Amino acid sequence: MTSVGTQGLSDYLRARQAEIEHALERALPTAPACPAIVVDAMRYSVTAGGKRLRPILCLASADAVGGDRLMAVPAACAIEFIHTYSLIHDDLPAMDDDTLRRGRPTLHVVAGEGMAILAGDGLHAEAFGLLAREPESTDPEVVRRKLRVITLIAAAAGPAGMVGGQAIDLAAVTPDADGILPPPFDAAGLRTMHAMKTGALIRAAATSGAIMGGGADAEVAAVDACAADLGLAFQIVDDILDVEGASAHLGKTAGKDAAAGKPTYPALFGLDTSRRMARDCIDRAEATLTAAGLQDRRLLEIGRWIVERSN
Ligand code: GRG
């Protein structure tokens, strides 16, 4: 896992990452049922070694509600597939036009644009197939949880979530017929765009884990609210790293948002305030879990891992 720093990474996070790597490997489609050319392209991006933040959140949320973590493994893998598809498509020339991702040349650079689009489409479809198939069970309660999770993840990945946020972001840097750009986001606009583009899938990851783990409705709601704050912290930190980080360390091109004139948390609030805002998110997440009577602190440890990356 090339992009994971070693400092501050507890045994719990390491163990979940190892589980996820193993499960992703099993979940990837194979030849000859699928053409090797597209399977290889999907594998190239999935196995490139991301942090696995979303699947870890999914498994930790099943743990947080006292559930069976194994029940959440298919949802964890499906969300990582969707996240990876979004990165492949985001890097295309028609979108963010990037050449470096997870420390490797982007997929369209090595396999061509057409194959990159297809690999993303393949991961998106496989994600929902996996959610429908696994965990394999005819128990009506398991079937009910799976349907709830499929509905939730579809909403988070689609036009009310990630795709919608990406559309807002794309429109913000696309001039009209007269070459005029829309006015830049204010703080509320920035928050809404990020809540959809990246926050929705992060929330869905945690909430799916809580649902698959059999959490009561109040527990699922608390995990969802906690994850909304972790997602916001993630985005603030991502903006800080885009200003401060080196591309080699990040595994993706640094400084792109600033270069594109995109508003970021550091640009709107300054670096110190942005760091404090990220820490405040974790404090709020802790208060949310405490108020719901959830004693498990591993979700907060993940939150601190997110924030430590900016220090
Ligand atoms: C193309 C439909 C479509 C959506 C793309 C999420 C997204 C929408 C684009 C990602 C672009 C980007 C770099 C956003 C900043 C935050 C972010 C999601 C970074 C990547 O996530 P990490 O840091 O990546 O969790 P790893 O590689 O560790 O999984």
Short mmCIF file of C-alpha atoms and ligand atoms in Angstrom, two decimals:
data_model
loop_
_atom_site.label_atom_id
_atom_site.label_comp_id
_atom_site.label_asym_id
_atom_site.label_seq_id
_atom_site.Cartn_x
_atom_site.Cartn_y
_atom_site.Cartn_z
CA MET A 1 0.00 0.00 0.00
CA THR A 2 2.25 2.68 -1.29
CA SER A 3 0.27 5.76 -0.30
CA VAL A 4 -0.31 4.90 3.35
CA GLY A 5 2.02 6.62 5.76
CA THR A 6 3.19 4.46 8.61
CA GLN A 7 3.01 7.00 11.41
CA GLY A 8 -0.11 6.87 13.55
CA LEU A 9 -1.54 3.86 11.76
CA SER A 10 -2.78 1.55 14.46
CA ASP A 11 -2.89 -2.20 14.39
CA TYR A 12 -6.66 -2.00 13.90
CA LEU A 13 -6.35 0.07 10.71
CA ARG A 14 -3.56 -2.16 9.40
CA ALA A 15 -5.62 -5.29 10.02
CA ARG A 16 -8.66 -3.82 8.22
CA GLN A 17 -6.50 -2.73 5.28
CA ALA A 18 -5.11 -6.25 4.97
CA GLU A 19 -8.64 -7.73 5.06
CA ILE A 20 -9.76 -5.33 2.38
CA GLU A 21 -6.82 -6.01 0.07
CA HIS A 22 -7.61 -9.71 0.29
CA ALA A 23 -11.36 -9.21 -0.28
CA LEU A 24 -10.80 -6.82 -3.22
CA GLU A 25 -8.53 -9.37 -4.85
CA ARG A 26 -11.28 -12.00 -4.53
CA ALA A 27 -14.01 -9.63 -5.75
CA LEU A 28 -12.28 -8.53 -8.95
CA PRO A 29 -13.65 -10.27 -12.05
CA THR A 30 -11.36 -12.62 -13.95
CA ALA A 31 -10.72 -13.95 -17.44
CA PRO A 32 -11.93 -15.93 -19.31
CA ALA A 33 -15.45 -14.95 -18.16
CA CYS A 34 -14.46 -11.34 -18.93
CA PRO A 35 -11.95 -10.17 -21.55
CA ALA A 36 -8.51 -9.99 -19.98
CA ILE A 37 -7.92 -6.56 -21.47
CA VAL A 38 -10.64 -4.88 -19.40
CA VAL A 39 -10.05 -7.05 -16.32
CA ASP A 40 -6.37 -6.08 -16.36
CA ALA A 41 -7.29 -2.40 -16.64
CA MET A 42 -9.69 -2.65 -13.66
CA ARG A 43 -7.08 -4.50 -11.63
CA TYR A 44 -4.37 -1.94 -12.47
CA SER A 45 -6.32 0.83 -10.78
CA VAL A 46 -7.88 -1.13 -7.89
CA THR A 47 -4.58 -2.69 -6.81
CA ALA A 48 -2.57 0.52 -7.12
CA GLY A 49 -2.67 0.93 -3.34
CA GLY A 50 -5.05 3.61 -2.12
CA LYS A 51 -5.52 4.31 1.57
CA ARG A 52 -8.77 2.27 1.61
CA LEU A 53 -10.36 4.93 3.80
CA ARG A 54 -13.93 4.20 2.69
CA PRO A 55 -13.84 0.40 3.13
CA ILE A 56 -12.08 0.80 6.48
CA LEU A 57 -14.86 3.17 7.58
CA CYS A 58 -17.42 0.63 6.42
CA LEU A 59 -15.89 -2.21 8.46
CA ALA A 60 -15.24 0.02 11.49
CA SER A 61 -18.89 1.10 11.45
CA ALA A 62 -20.06 -2.52 11.56
CA ASP A 63 -17.77 -2.93 14.57
CA ALA A 64 -19.04 0.31 16.14
CA VAL A 65 -22.61 -1.03 16.29
CA GLY A 66 -21.41 -4.36 17.67
CA GLY A 67 -22.13 -6.22 14.42
CA ASP A 68 -20.42 -8.98 12.48
CA ARG A 69 -17.77 -7.21 10.41
CA LEU A 70 -17.79 -9.97 7.77
CA MET A 71 -21.34 -8.95 6.82
CA ALA A 72 -20.00 -5.57 5.71
CA VAL A 73 -17.09 -6.81 3.58
CA PRO A 74 -19.02 -6.89 0.24
CA ALA A 75 -20.26 -3.31 0.80
CA ALA A 76 -16.71 -2.23 1.69
CA CYS A 77 -15.38 -3.71 -1.58
CA ALA A 78 -18.26 -2.31 -3.65
CA ILE A 79 -17.60 1.18 -2.35
CA GLU A 80 -13.89 0.91 -3.11
CA PHE A 81 -14.80 -0.22 -6.65
CA ILE A 82 -17.07 2.83 -7.06
CA HIS A 83 -14.43 5.13 -5.59
CA THR A 84 -11.79 3.71 -7.95
CA TYR A 85 -14.10 4.08 -10.95
CA SER A 86 -14.64 7.74 -9.98
CA LEU A 87 -10.88 8.33 -9.79
CA ILE A 88 -10.33 6.72 -13.22
CA HIS A 89 -13.04 8.88 -14.80
CA ASP A 90 -12.00 12.01 -12.88
CA ASP A 91 -8.48 11.70 -14.27
CA LEU A 92 -9.65 11.56 -17.92
CA PRO A 93 -8.76 14.46 -20.23
CA ALA A 94 -12.46 15.44 -20.38
CA MET A 95 -12.51 15.88 -16.60
CA ASP A 96 -9.51 16.73 -14.43
CA ASP A 97 -6.98 15.57 -17.04
CA ASP A 98 -4.37 14.07 -14.75
CA THR A 99 -1.46 11.74 -15.38
CA LEU A 100 -0.59 10.57 -11.86
CA ARG A 101 -2.82 8.64 -9.45
CA ARG A 102 -1.99 6.43 -6.48
CA GLY A 103 1.66 6.89 -7.39
CA ARG A 104 1.25 5.44 -10.87
CA PRO A 105 0.52 6.82 -14.33
CA THR A 106 -3.25 7.17 -14.65
CA LEU A 107 -5.12 4.36 -16.40
CA HIS A 108 -5.89 6.30 -19.59
CA VAL A 109 -2.16 7.04 -19.93
CA VAL A 110 -1.25 3.35 -19.91
CA ALA A 111 -4.37 1.76 -21.45
CA GLY A 112 -5.93 4.55 -23.53
CA GLU A 113 -9.02 6.66 -22.88
CA GLY A 114 -11.52 4.15 -24.23
CA MET A 115 -10.25 1.32 -22.04
CA ALA A 116 -10.12 3.64 -19.00
CA ILE A 117 -13.77 4.59 -19.51
CA LEU A 118 -14.71 0.92 -19.85
CA ALA A 119 -12.72 -0.11 -16.78
CA GLY A 120 -14.55 2.55 -14.75
CA ASP A 121 -17.90 1.40 -16.14
CA GLY A 122 -16.96 -2.20 -15.35
CA LEU A 123 -16.08 -1.38 -11.73
CA HIS A 124 -19.33 0.56 -11.31
CA ALA A 125 -21.42 -2.37 -12.56
CA GLU A 126 -19.42 -4.96 -10.61
CA ALA A 127 -20.00 -2.96 -7.43
CA PHE A 128 -23.76 -3.33 -7.65
CA GLY A 129 -23.51 -6.97 -8.70
CA LEU A 130 -21.41 -7.64 -5.61
CA LEU A 131 -23.87 -5.81 -3.35
CA ALA A 132 -26.76 -7.87 -4.74
CA ARG A 133 -24.95 -11.24 -4.52
CA GLU A 134 -23.12 -10.99 -1.19
CA PRO A 135 -23.42 -11.83 1.61
CA GLU A 136 -25.24 -14.77 0.06
CA SER A 137 -28.34 -15.43 2.18
CA THR A 138 -32.06 -16.01 1.92
CA ASP A 139 -32.63 -14.69 5.45
CA PRO A 140 -35.22 -11.90 4.96
CA GLU A 141 -33.36 -9.67 7.43
CA VAL A 142 -30.11 -9.94 5.43
CA VAL A 143 -32.01 -9.35 2.18
CA ARG A 144 -33.64 -6.26 3.72
CA ARG A 145 -30.26 -4.86 4.84
CA LYS A 146 -28.75 -5.49 1.41
CA LEU A 147 -31.59 -3.68 -0.38
CA ARG A 148 -31.27 -0.74 2.00
CA VAL A 149 -27.53 -0.55 1.34
CA ILE A 150 -27.95 -0.84 -2.45
CA THR A 151 -30.45 2.06 -2.36
CA LEU A 152 -28.15 4.13 -0.16
CA ILE A 153 -25.00 3.56 -2.21
CA ALA A 154 -26.83 4.21 -5.51
CA ALA A 155 -28.02 7.57 -4.15
CA ALA A 156 -24.57 8.47 -2.82
CA ALA A 157 -22.83 7.58 -6.10
CA GLY A 158 -25.41 9.12 -8.43
CA PRO A 159 -26.67 12.57 -9.41
CA ALA A 160 -27.82 13.40 -5.87
CA GLY A 161 -24.32 12.58 -4.64
CA MET A 162 -20.92 12.03 -6.23
CA VAL A 163 -21.95 12.49 -9.87
CA GLY A 164 -23.94 15.63 -8.97
CA GLY A 165 -21.00 17.08 -7.03
CA GLN A 166 -18.65 16.33 -9.90
CA ALA A 167 -21.09 18.06 -12.28
CA ILE A 168 -21.13 21.18 -10.07
CA ASP A 169 -17.33 21.12 -9.90
CA LEU A 170 -16.97 20.66 -13.66
CA ALA A 171 -19.44 23.45 -14.42
CA ALA A 172 -17.48 25.80 -12.14
CA VAL A 173 -14.42 25.60 -14.41
CA THR A 174 -16.30 25.51 -17.73
CA PRO A 175 -16.68 28.88 -19.49
CA ASP A 176 -19.99 29.72 -21.21
CA ALA A 177 -20.31 30.46 -24.95
CA ASP A 178 -18.86 33.95 -24.33
CA GLY A 179 -15.87 32.52 -22.49
CA ILE A 180 -17.17 33.72 -19.09
CA LEU A 181 -16.64 31.50 -16.05
CA PRO A 182 -19.33 31.21 -13.37
CA PRO A 183 -18.64 33.18 -10.16
CA PRO A 184 -16.40 31.24 -7.72
CA PHE A 185 -17.99 29.28 -4.88
CA ASP A 186 -18.45 30.94 -1.53
CA ALA A 187 -17.92 28.87 1.64
CA ALA A 188 -21.47 27.43 1.52
CA GLY A 189 -21.14 26.54 -2.17
CA LEU A 190 -17.78 24.87 -1.57
CA ARG A 191 -19.21 22.86 1.29
CA THR A 192 -22.23 21.72 -0.73
CA MET A 193 -20.10 20.70 -3.71
CA HIS A 194 -17.74 18.66 -1.53
CA ALA A 195 -20.57 17.15 0.52
CA MET A 196 -21.92 15.71 -2.72
CA LYS A 197 -18.70 14.96 -4.60
CA THR A 198 -16.73 13.23 -1.86
CA GLY A 199 -18.80 13.41 1.34
CA ALA A 200 -21.75 11.36 0.10
CA LEU A 201 -19.70 8.23 -0.66
CA ILE A 202 -17.73 8.50 2.58
CA ARG A 203 -21.01 8.76 4.52
CA ALA A 204 -22.49 5.87 2.56
CA ALA A 205 -19.44 3.75 3.36
CA ALA A 206 -19.90 4.19 7.10
CA THR A 207 -23.69 3.98 7.05
CA SER A 208 -23.63 0.79 4.95
CA GLY A 209 -21.33 -0.82 7.48
CA ALA A 210 -23.63 0.14 10.34
CA ILE A 211 -26.65 -1.24 8.45
CA MET A 212 -24.96 -4.49 7.45
CA GLY A 213 -23.73 -4.83 11.03
CA GLY A 214 -27.36 -4.73 12.20
CA GLY A 215 -27.24 -1.35 13.96
CA ALA A 216 -30.47 0.06 15.42
CA ASP A 217 -31.88 3.06 13.52
CA ALA A 218 -30.53 5.56 16.09
CA GLU A 219 -27.07 3.97 15.87
CA VAL A 220 -27.11 4.06 12.07
CA ALA A 221 -28.14 7.73 12.19
CA ALA A 222 -25.30 8.52 14.62
CA VAL A 223 -22.73 6.74 12.44
CA ASP A 224 -24.06 8.65 9.43
CA ALA A 225 -23.73 12.03 11.23
CA CYS A 226 -20.27 11.08 12.50
CA ALA A 227 -19.20 10.14 8.96
CA ALA A 228 -20.51 13.44 7.58
CA ASP A 229 -18.01 15.19 9.86
CA LEU A 230 -15.21 12.75 9.01
CA GLY A 231 -15.94 13.39 5.31
CA LEU A 232 -15.74 17.15 5.82
CA ALA A 233 -12.47 16.76 7.72
CA PHE A 234 -11.17 14.59 4.86
CA GLN A 235 -11.99 17.28 2.32
CA ILE A 236 -10.46 20.10 4.36
CA VAL A 237 -7.28 18.03 4.79
CA ASP A 238 -7.27 17.13 1.09
CA ASP A 239 -7.35 20.86 0.29
CA ILE A 240 -4.51 21.53 2.75
CA LEU A 241 -2.44 18.75 1.20
CA ASP A 242 -3.14 20.09 -2.27
CA VAL A 243 -1.51 23.35 -1.14
CA GLU A 244 1.29 21.85 0.91
CA GLY A 245 1.93 18.34 -0.35
CA ALA A 246 4.43 17.14 -2.89
CA SER A 247 3.04 15.06 -5.76
CA ALA A 248 5.42 12.18 -5.06
CA HIS A 249 4.20 11.93 -1.47
CA LEU A 250 0.51 12.30 -2.37
CA GLY A 251 0.67 9.88 -5.29
CA LYS A 252 -1.32 12.40 -7.35
CA THR A 253 -0.56 15.80 -8.84
CA ALA A 254 -0.37 18.45 -6.09
CA GLY A 255 -1.38 22.10 -6.41
CA LYS A 256 -3.99 21.46 -9.12
CA ASP A 257 -6.90 23.16 -7.37
CA ALA A 258 -4.95 26.32 -6.66
CA ALA A 259 -3.56 26.33 -10.22
CA ALA A 260 -7.10 26.00 -11.62
CA GLY A 261 -8.23 28.92 -9.45
CA LYS A 262 -10.62 26.64 -7.55
CA PRO A 263 -11.67 27.84 -4.12
CA THR A 264 -10.32 25.64 -1.35
CA TYR A 265 -10.58 25.70 2.43
CA PRO A 266 -7.07 27.18 2.83
CA ALA A 267 -7.88 29.80 0.18
CA LEU A 268 -11.12 30.80 1.93
CA PHE A 269 -10.06 30.44 5.58
CA GLY A 270 -6.25 30.22 5.69
CA LEU A 271 -4.18 27.18 6.67
CA ASP A 272 -4.37 27.51 10.47
CA THR A 273 -8.14 27.96 10.53
CA SER A 274 -8.55 25.11 8.06
CA ARG A 275 -6.54 22.81 10.34
CA ARG A 276 -8.67 23.88 13.31
CA MET A 277 -11.87 23.28 11.30
CA ALA A 278 -10.70 19.73 10.52
CA ARG A 279 -10.00 19.07 14.22
CA ASP A 280 -13.41 20.52 15.13
CA CYS A 281 -15.02 17.97 12.80
CA ILE A 282 -13.47 15.13 14.81
CA ASP A 283 -14.61 16.70 18.10
CA ARG A 284 -18.18 16.93 16.75
CA ALA A 285 -17.99 13.33 15.51
CA GLU A 286 -16.95 12.27 19.01
CA ALA A 287 -19.84 14.17 20.59
CA THR A 288 -22.26 12.53 18.13
CA LEU A 289 -21.10 9.01 18.97
CA THR A 290 -21.10 9.73 22.71
CA ALA A 291 -24.65 11.14 22.59
CA ALA A 292 -25.80 7.97 20.81
CA GLY A 293 -24.17 5.79 23.46
CA LEU A 294 -21.68 4.30 21.01
CA GLN A 295 -18.56 3.57 23.06
CA ASP A 296 -16.40 2.25 20.22
CA ARG A 297 -13.69 4.83 19.48
CA ARG A 298 -12.18 3.31 16.34
CA LEU A 299 -14.18 5.57 14.02
CA LEU A 300 -12.59 8.51 15.82
CA GLU A 301 -9.18 6.96 15.42
CA ILE A 302 -9.85 6.93 11.69
CA GLY A 303 -10.85 10.60 11.97
CA ARG A 304 -7.57 11.42 13.70
CA TRP A 305 -5.68 9.50 11.02
CA ILE A 306 -7.41 11.72 8.43
CA VAL A 307 -6.47 14.92 10.29
CA GLU A 308 -2.89 13.85 11.11
CA ARG A 309 -2.15 13.68 7.40
CA SER A 310 -2.27 17.50 7.29
CA ASN A 311 0.14 18.02 10.22
C1 GRG B 1 -15.95 11.11 -12.27
C2 GRG B 1 -18.28 10.52 -11.50
C3 GRG B 1 -16.97 11.05 -11.20
C4 GRG B 1 -16.73 11.48 -9.97
C5 GRG B 1 -15.43 11.89 -9.47
C6 GRG B 1 -14.54 11.86 -6.02
C7 GRG B 1 -14.39 12.42 -7.37
C8 GRG B 1 -15.60 12.55 -8.16
C9 GRG B 1 -13.21 12.76 -7.88
C10 GRG B 1 -11.94 12.62 -7.15
C11 GRG B 1 -11.11 13.80 -7.45
C12 GRG B 1 -10.39 14.19 -6.26
C13 GRG B 1 -8.91 14.08 -6.32
C14 GRG B 1 -11.05 14.65 -5.21
C15 GRG B 1 -10.39 15.05 -3.99
C16 GRG B 1 -10.70 14.13 -2.85
C17 GRG B 1 -10.55 12.71 -3.19
C18 GRG B 1 -11.79 11.96 -3.40
C19 GRG B 1 -9.35 12.18 -3.26
C20 GRG B 1 -9.10 10.78 -3.51
O1 GRG B 1 -9.51 9.99 -2.44
P1 GRG B 1 -8.47 9.27 -1.47
O2 GRG B 1 -7.51 10.29 -0.94
O3 GRG B 1 -7.72 8.36 -2.55
O4 GRG B 1 -9.20 8.46 -0.48
P2 GRG B 1 -7.07 6.91 -2.38
O5 GRG B 1 -6.19 6.76 -3.60
O6 GRG B 1 -6.27 6.86 -1.10
O7 GRG B 1 -8.20 5.94 -2.38
#
